[in-house]
mmCIF file of C-alpha atoms in Angstrom:
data_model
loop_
_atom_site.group_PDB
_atom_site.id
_atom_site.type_symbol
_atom_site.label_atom_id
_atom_site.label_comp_id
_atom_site.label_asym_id
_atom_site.label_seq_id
_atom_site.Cartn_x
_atom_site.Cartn_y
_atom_site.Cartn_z
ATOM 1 C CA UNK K 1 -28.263 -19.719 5.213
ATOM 2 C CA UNK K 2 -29.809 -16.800 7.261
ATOM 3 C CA UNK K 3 -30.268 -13.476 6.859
ATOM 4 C CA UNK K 4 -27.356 -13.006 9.591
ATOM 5 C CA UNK K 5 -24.785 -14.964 7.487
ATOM 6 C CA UNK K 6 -25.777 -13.103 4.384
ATOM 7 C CA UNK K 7 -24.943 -9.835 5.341
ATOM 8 C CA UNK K 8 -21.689 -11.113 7.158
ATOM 9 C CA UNK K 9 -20.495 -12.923 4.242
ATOM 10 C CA UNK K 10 -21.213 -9.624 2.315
ATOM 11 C CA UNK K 11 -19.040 -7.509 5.117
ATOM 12 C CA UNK K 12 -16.536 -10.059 4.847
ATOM 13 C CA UNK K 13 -16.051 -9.419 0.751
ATOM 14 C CA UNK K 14 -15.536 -5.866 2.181
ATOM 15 C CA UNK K 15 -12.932 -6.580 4.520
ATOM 16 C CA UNK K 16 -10.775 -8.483 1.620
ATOM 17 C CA UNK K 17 -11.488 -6.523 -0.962
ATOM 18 C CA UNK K 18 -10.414 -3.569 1.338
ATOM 19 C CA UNK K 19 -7.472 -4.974 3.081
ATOM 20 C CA UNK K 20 -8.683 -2.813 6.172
ATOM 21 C CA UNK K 21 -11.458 -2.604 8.713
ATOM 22 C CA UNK K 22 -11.094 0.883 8.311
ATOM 23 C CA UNK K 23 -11.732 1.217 4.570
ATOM 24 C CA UNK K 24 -14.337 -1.390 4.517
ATOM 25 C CA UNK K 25 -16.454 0.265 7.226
ATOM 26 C CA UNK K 26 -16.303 3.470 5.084
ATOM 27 C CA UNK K 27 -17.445 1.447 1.895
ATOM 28 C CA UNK K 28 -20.458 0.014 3.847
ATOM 29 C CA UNK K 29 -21.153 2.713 5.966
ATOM 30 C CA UNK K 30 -20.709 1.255 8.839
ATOM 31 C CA UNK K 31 -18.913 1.897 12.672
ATOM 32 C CA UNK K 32 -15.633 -0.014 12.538
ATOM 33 C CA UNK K 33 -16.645 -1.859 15.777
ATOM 34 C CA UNK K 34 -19.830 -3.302 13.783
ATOM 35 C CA UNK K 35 -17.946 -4.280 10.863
ATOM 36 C CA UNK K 36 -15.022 -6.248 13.518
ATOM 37 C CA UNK K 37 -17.953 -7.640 15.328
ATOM 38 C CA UNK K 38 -19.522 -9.018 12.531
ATOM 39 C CA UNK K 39 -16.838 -10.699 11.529
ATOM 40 C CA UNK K 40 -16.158 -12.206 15.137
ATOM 41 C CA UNK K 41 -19.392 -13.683 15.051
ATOM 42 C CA UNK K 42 -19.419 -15.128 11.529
ATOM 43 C CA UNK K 43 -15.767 -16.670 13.215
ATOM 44 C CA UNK K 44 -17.558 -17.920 15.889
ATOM 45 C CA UNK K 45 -20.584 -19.748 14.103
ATOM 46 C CA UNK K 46 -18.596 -21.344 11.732
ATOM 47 C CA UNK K 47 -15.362 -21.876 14.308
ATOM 48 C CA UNK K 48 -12.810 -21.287 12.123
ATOM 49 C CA UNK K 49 -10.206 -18.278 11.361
ATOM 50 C CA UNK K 50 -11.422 -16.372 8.683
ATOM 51 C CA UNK K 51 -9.072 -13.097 8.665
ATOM 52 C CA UNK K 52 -5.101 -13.084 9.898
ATOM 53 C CA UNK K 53 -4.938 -9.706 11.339
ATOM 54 C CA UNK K 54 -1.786 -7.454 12.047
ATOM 55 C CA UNK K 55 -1.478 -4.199 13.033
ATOM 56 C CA UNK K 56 -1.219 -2.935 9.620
ATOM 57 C CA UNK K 57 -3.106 -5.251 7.310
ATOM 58 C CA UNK K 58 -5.630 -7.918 7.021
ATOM 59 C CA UNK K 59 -6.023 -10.601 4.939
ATOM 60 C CA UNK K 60 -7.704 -13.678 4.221
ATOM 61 C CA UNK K 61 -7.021 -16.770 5.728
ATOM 62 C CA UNK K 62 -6.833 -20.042 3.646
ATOM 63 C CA UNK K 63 -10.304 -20.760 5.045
ATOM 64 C CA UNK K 64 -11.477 -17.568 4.227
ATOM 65 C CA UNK K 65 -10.204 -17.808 0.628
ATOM 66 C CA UNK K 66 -11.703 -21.192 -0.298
ATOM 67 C CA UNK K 67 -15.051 -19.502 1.557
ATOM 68 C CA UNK K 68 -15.309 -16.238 -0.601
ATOM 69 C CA UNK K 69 -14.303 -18.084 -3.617
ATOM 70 C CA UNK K 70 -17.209 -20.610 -3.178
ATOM 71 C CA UNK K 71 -19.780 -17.860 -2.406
ATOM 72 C CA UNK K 72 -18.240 -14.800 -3.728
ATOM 73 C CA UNK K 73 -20.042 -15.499 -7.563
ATOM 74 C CA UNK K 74 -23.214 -15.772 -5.632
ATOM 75 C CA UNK K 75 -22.673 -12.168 -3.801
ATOM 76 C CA UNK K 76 -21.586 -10.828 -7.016
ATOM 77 C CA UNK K 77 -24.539 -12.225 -8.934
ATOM 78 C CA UNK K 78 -26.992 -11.101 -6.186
ATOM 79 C CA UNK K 79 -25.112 -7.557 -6.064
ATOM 80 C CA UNK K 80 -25.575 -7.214 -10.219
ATOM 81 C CA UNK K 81 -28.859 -8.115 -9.928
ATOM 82 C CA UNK K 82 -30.058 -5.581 -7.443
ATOM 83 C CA UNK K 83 -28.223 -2.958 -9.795
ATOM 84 C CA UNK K 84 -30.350 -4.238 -12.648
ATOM 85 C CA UNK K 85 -33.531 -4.048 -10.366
ATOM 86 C CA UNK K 86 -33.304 -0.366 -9.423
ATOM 87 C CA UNK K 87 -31.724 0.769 -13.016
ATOM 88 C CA UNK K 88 -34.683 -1.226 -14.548
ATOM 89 C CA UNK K 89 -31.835 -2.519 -16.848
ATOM 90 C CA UNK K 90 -31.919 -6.243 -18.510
ATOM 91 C CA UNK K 91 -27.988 -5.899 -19.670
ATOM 92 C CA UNK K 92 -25.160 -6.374 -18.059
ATOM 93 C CA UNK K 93 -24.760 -4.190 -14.914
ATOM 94 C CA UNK K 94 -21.915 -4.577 -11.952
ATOM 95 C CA UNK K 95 -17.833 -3.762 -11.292
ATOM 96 C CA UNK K 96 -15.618 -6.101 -12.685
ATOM 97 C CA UNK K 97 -12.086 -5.730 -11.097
ATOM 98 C CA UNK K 98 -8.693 -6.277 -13.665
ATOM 99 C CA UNK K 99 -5.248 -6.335 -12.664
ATOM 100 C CA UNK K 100 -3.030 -5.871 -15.299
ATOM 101 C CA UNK K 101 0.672 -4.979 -16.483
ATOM 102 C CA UNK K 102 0.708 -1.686 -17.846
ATOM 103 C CA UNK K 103 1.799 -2.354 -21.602
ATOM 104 C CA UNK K 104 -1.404 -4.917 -22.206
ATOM 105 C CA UNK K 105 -3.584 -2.321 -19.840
ATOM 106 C CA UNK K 106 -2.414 0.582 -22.269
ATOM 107 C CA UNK K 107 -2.721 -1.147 -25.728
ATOM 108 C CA UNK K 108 -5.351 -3.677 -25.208
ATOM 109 C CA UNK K 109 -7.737 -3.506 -22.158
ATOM 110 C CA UNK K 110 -8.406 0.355 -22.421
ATOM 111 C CA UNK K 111 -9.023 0.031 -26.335
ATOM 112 C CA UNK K 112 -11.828 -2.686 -25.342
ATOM 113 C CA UNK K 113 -13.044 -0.745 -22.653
ATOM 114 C CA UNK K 114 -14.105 2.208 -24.763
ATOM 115 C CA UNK K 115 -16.054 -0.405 -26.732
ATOM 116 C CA UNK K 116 -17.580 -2.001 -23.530
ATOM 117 C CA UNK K 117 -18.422 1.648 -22.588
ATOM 118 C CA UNK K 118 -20.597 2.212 -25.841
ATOM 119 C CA UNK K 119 -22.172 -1.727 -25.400
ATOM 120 C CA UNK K 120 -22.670 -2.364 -22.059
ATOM 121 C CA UNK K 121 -22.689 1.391 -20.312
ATOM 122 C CA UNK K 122 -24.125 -0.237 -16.353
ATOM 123 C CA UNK K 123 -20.879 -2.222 -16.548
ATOM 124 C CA UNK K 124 -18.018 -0.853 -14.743
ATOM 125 C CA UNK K 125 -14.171 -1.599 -14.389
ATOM 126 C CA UNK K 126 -12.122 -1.366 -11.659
ATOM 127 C CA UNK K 127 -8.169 -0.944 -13.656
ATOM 128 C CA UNK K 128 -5.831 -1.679 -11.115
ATOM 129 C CA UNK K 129 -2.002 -1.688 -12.970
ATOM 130 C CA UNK K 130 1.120 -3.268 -11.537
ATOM 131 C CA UNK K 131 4.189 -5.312 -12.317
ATOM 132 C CA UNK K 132 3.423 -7.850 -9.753
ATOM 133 C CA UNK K 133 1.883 -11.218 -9.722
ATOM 134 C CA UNK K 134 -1.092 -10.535 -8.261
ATOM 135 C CA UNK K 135 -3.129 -13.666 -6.516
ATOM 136 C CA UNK K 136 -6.553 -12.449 -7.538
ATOM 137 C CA UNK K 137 -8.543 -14.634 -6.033
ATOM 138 C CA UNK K 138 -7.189 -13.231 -1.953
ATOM 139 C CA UNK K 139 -6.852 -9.660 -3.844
ATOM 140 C CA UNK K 140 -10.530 -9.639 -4.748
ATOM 141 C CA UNK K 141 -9.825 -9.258 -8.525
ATOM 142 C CA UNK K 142 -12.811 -11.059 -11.212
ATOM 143 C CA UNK K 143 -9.732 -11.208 -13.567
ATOM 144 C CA UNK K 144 -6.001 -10.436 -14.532
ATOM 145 C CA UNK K 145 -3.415 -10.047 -17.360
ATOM 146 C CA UNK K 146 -0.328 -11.866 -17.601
ATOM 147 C CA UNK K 147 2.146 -13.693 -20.162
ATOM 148 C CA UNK K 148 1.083 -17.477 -21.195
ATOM 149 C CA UNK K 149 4.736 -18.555 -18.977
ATOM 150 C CA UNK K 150 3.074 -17.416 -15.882
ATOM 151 C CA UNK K 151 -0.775 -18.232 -15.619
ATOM 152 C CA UNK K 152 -2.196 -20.310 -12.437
ATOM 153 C CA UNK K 153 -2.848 -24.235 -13.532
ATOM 154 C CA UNK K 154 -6.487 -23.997 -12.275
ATOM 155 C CA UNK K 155 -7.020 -20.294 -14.336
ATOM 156 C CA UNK K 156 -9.301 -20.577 -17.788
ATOM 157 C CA UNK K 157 -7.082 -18.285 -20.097
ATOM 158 C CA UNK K 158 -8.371 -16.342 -23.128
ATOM 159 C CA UNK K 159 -5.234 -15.161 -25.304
ATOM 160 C CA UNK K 160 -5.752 -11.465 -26.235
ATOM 161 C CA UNK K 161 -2.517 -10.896 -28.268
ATOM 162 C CA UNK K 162 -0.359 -12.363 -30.753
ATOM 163 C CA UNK K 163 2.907 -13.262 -29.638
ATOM 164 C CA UNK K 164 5.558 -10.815 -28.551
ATOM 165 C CA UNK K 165 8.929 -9.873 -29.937
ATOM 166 C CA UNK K 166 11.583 -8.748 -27.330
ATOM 167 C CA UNK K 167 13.623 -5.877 -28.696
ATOM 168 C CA UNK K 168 16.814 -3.717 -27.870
ATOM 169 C CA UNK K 169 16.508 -0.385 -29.011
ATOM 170 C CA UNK K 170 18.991 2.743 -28.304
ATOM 171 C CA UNK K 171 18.617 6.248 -30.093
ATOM 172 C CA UNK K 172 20.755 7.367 -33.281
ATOM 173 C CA UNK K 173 22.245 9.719 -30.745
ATOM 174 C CA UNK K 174 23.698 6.880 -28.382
ATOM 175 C CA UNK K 175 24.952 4.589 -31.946
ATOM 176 C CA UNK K 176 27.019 7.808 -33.027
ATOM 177 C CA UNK K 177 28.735 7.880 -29.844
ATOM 178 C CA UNK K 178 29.238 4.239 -28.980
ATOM 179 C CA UNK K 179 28.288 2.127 -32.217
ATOM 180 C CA UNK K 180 25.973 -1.022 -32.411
ATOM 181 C CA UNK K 181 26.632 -4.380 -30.760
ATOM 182 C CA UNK K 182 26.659 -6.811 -33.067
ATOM 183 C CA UNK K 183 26.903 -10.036 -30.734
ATOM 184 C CA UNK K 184 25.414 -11.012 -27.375
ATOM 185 C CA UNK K 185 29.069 -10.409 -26.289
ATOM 186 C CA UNK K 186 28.916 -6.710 -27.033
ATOM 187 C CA UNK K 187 26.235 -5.944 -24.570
ATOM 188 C CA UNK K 188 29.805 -5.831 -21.786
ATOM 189 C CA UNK K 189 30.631 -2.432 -23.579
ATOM 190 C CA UNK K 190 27.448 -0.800 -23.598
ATOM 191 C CA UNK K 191 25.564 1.492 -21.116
ATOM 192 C CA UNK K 192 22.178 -0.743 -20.537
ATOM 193 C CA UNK K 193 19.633 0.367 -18.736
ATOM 194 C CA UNK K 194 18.059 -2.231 -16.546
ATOM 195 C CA UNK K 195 14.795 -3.093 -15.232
ATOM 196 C CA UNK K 196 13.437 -3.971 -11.691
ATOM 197 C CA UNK K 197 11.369 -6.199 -11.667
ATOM 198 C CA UNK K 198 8.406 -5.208 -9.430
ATOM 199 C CA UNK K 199 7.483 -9.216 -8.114
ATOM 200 C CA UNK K 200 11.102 -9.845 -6.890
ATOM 201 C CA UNK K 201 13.032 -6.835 -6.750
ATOM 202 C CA UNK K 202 15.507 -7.702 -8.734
ATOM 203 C CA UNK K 203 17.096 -6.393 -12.118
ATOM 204 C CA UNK K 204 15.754 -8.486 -15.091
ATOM 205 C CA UNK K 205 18.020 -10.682 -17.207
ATOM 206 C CA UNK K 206 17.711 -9.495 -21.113
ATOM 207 C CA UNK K 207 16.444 -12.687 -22.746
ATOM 208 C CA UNK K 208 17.600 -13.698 -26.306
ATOM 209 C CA UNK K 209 17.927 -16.419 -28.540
ATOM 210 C CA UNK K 210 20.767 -18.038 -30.216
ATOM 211 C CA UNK K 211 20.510 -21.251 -32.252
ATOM 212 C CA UNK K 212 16.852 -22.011 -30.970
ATOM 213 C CA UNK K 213 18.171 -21.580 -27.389
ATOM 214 C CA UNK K 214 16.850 -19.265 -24.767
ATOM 215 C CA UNK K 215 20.150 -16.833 -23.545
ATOM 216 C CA UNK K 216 19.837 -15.034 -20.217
ATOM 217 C CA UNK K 217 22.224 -11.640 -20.118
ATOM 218 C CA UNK K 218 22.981 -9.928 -17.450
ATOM 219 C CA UNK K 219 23.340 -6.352 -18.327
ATOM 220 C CA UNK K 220 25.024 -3.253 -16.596
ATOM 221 C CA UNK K 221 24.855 0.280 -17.313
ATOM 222 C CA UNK K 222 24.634 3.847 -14.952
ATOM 223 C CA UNK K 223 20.575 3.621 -14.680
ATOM 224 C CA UNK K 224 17.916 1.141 -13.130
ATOM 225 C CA UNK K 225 14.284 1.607 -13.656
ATOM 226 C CA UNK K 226 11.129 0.123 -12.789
ATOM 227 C CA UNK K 227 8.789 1.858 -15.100
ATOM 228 C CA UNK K 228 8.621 0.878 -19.140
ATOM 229 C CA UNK K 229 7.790 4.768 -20.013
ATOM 230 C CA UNK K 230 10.855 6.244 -17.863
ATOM 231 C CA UNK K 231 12.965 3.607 -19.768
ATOM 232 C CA UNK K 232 12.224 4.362 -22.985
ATOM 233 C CA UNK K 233 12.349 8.165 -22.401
ATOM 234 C CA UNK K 234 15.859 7.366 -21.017
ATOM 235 C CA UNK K 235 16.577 5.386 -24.279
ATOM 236 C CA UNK K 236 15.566 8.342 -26.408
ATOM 237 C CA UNK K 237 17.867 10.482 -24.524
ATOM 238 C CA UNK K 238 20.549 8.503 -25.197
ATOM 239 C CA UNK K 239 20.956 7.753 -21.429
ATOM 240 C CA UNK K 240 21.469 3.643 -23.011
ATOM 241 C CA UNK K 241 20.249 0.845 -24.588
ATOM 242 C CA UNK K 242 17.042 -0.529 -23.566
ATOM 243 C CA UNK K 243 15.274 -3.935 -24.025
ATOM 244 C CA UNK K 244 11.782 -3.567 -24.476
ATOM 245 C CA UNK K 245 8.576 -5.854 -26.280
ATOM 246 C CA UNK K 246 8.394 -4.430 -29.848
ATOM 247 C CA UNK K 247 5.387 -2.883 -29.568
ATOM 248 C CA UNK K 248 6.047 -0.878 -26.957
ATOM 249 C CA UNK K 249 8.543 1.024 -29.198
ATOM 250 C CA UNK K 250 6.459 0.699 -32.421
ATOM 251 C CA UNK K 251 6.250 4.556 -32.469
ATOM 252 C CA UNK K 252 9.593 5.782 -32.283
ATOM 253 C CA UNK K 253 10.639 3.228 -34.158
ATOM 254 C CA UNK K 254 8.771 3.988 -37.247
ATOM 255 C CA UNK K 255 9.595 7.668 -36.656
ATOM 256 C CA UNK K 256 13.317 7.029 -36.672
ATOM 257 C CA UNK K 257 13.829 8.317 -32.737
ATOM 258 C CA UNK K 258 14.653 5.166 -31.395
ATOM 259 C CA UNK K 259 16.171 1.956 -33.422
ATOM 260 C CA UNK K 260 17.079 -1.441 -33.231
ATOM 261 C CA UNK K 261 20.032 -3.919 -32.863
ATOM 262 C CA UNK K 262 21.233 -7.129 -32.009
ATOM 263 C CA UNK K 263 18.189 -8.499 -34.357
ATOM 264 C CA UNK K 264 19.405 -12.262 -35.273
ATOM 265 C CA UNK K 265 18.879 -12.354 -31.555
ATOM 266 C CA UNK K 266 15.268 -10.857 -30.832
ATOM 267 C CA UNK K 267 13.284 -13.515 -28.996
ATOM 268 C CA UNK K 268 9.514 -14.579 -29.609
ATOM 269 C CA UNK K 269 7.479 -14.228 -26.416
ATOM 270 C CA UNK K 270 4.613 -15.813 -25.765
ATOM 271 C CA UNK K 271 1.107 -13.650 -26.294
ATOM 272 C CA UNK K 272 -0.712 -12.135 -23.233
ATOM 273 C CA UNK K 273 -3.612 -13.476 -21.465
ATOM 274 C CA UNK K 274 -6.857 -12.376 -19.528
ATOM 275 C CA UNK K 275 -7.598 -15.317 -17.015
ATOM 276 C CA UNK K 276 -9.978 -15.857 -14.162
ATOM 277 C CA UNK K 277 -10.741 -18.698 -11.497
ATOM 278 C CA UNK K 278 -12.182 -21.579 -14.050
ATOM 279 C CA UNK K 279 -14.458 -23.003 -11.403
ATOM 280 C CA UNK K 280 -16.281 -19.849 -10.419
ATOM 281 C CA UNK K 281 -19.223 -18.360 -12.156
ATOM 282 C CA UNK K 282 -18.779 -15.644 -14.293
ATOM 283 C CA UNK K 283 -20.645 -12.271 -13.132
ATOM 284 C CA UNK K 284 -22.876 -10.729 -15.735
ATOM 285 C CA UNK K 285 -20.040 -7.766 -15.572
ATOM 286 C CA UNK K 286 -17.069 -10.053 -17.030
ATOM 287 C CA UNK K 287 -19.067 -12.355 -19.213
ATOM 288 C CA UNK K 288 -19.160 -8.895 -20.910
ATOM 289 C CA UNK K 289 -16.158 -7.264 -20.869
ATOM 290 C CA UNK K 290 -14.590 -10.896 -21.822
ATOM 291 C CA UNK K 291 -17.163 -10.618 -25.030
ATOM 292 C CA UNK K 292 -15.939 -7.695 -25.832
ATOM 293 C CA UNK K 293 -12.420 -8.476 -26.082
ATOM 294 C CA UNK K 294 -12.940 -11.534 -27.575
ATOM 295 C CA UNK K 295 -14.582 -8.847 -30.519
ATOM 296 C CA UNK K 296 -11.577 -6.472 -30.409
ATOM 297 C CA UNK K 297 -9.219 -9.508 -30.583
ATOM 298 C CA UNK K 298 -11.099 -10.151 -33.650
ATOM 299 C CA UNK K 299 -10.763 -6.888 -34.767
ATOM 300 C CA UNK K 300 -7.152 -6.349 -34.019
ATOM 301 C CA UNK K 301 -5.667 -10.136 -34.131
ATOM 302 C CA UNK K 302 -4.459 -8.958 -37.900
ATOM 303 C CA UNK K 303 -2.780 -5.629 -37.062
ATOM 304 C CA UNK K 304 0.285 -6.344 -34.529
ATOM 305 C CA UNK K 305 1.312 -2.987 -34.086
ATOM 306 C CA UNK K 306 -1.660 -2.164 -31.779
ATOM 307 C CA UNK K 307 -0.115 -4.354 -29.118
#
């Protein structure tokens, strides 16, 4: 590989990563024209499609995928090292980029990212937070969080909970006014506050168990949300009953705002997960931060309340 195909390769990280000639010629410093010619070259040499363009995105073609993921390690390696080099550093250095849903962002990465902070201070994270099920190989993420139920088949997986108890909750307020269900059944006559799920747009089925079966309910009520915290400040304000993980709700619970029902049903989840591409080398940058949760897992595995 030339010098040429270097630097393209490391313009066309920028592109993906960017999801815009626009943005990527900013990040490099670059005229946009250089950055699209670049890439029409690369094209060219290797004579194959690289980036589907529209007028409002770009993205990776299947080509371009299975390209970056061979040599994207490499870039990333080469990048850390030059960090190290001019920061005379022999730890850790680099950006490790983390999508994550917001619940396991809140209670477990940002915990283990103060510690990472004190440990390894040249390593940086990029925190992006969404609902979605984010490819992170095309989205140019090192890593992600997500339930054991919906991990890739080619991911390595570290868990970095226990499991998770599901959990409707309401406020004293709401019981006064409208009493507690007692049975699945009794969900009909309540005001429940559903969920959108961000991945498929629709409203998520409340998810229970009844004589070691899975049950699926299909709740209605005068609200729809998409956001856990706007839930449960609707559930505290006795807008209805919410269904939440446990933890989430550990809080109010134990203060007496918010408070249970419909227990005999409360489902097990299973625990959440950091994975990452199992074939591609680890950068310095996540070899860390995975080191250091594997320490505050450790450190926290015993106390479930934190998550």
């Amino acid at each position: 590989m030339d010098r040429q195909d270097l630097s393209a390769l490391i313009v066309l990280k920028a592109v993906a990563e960017a999801g815009s000639f626009t943005r990527a010629s900013r990040q490099l410093n670059r005229a946009q024209s250089g950055v699209s010619q670049t890439i029409r070259e690369l094209e060219a040499r290797l004579g194959i499609a690289l980036l589907a363009r529209t007028t409002r995105s770009v993205r990776l073609t299947e080509a371009g995928s299975r390209l970056l993921e061979d040599v994207g390690p490499a870039l990333m390696q080469i990048s850390d090292s030059l960090t190290r080099a001019k920061s005379g550093a022999t730890e850790p250095a680099g950006t490790v980029r983390i999508t994550t849903l917001e619940h396991p962002g809140q209670t477990i990465l940002v915990p283990a990212i103060a510690e990472l902070q004190k440990r390894y201070p040249a390593v940086e994270v990029d925190l992006h937070v969404s609902d979605r099920l984010t490819d992170i190989v095309n989205g140019g993420f090192d890593a992600g969080v997500r339930l054991a139920g919906h991990l890739e088949k080619d991911m390595a997986a570290l868990p970095i909970s226990p499991d998770l108890r599901g959990v409707v909750v309401g406020s004293p307020r709401y019981f006064e006014r409208h009493g507690k269900p007692r049975e699945l059944e009794d969900l009909r006559r309540h005001d429940c506050i559903n969920y959108r799920l961000a991945t498929h747009g629709v409203r998520y089925r409340w998810l229970f168990q009844k004589s070691g079966r899975p049950i699926e309910v299909a709740v209605s009520g005068t609200l729809t949300v998409n956001g856990t915290a706007v839930l449960l400040e609707a559930v505290r304000r006795g807008i209805g009953l919410g269904y939440v993980f446990e933890p989430l709700a550990a809080a109010d619970l134990a203060e007496g705002t918010l408070e249970t029902c419909l227990e005999p049903y409360a489902p097990s989840w299973s625990r959440y997960h950091l994975y990452y591409p199992d074939r591609r080398q680890k950068s310095p940058a996540l070899k860390a931060f995975i080191e250091v949760l594997r320490r505050h897992r450790r450190a926290t595995w015993q106390k479930p309340s934190v998550f």
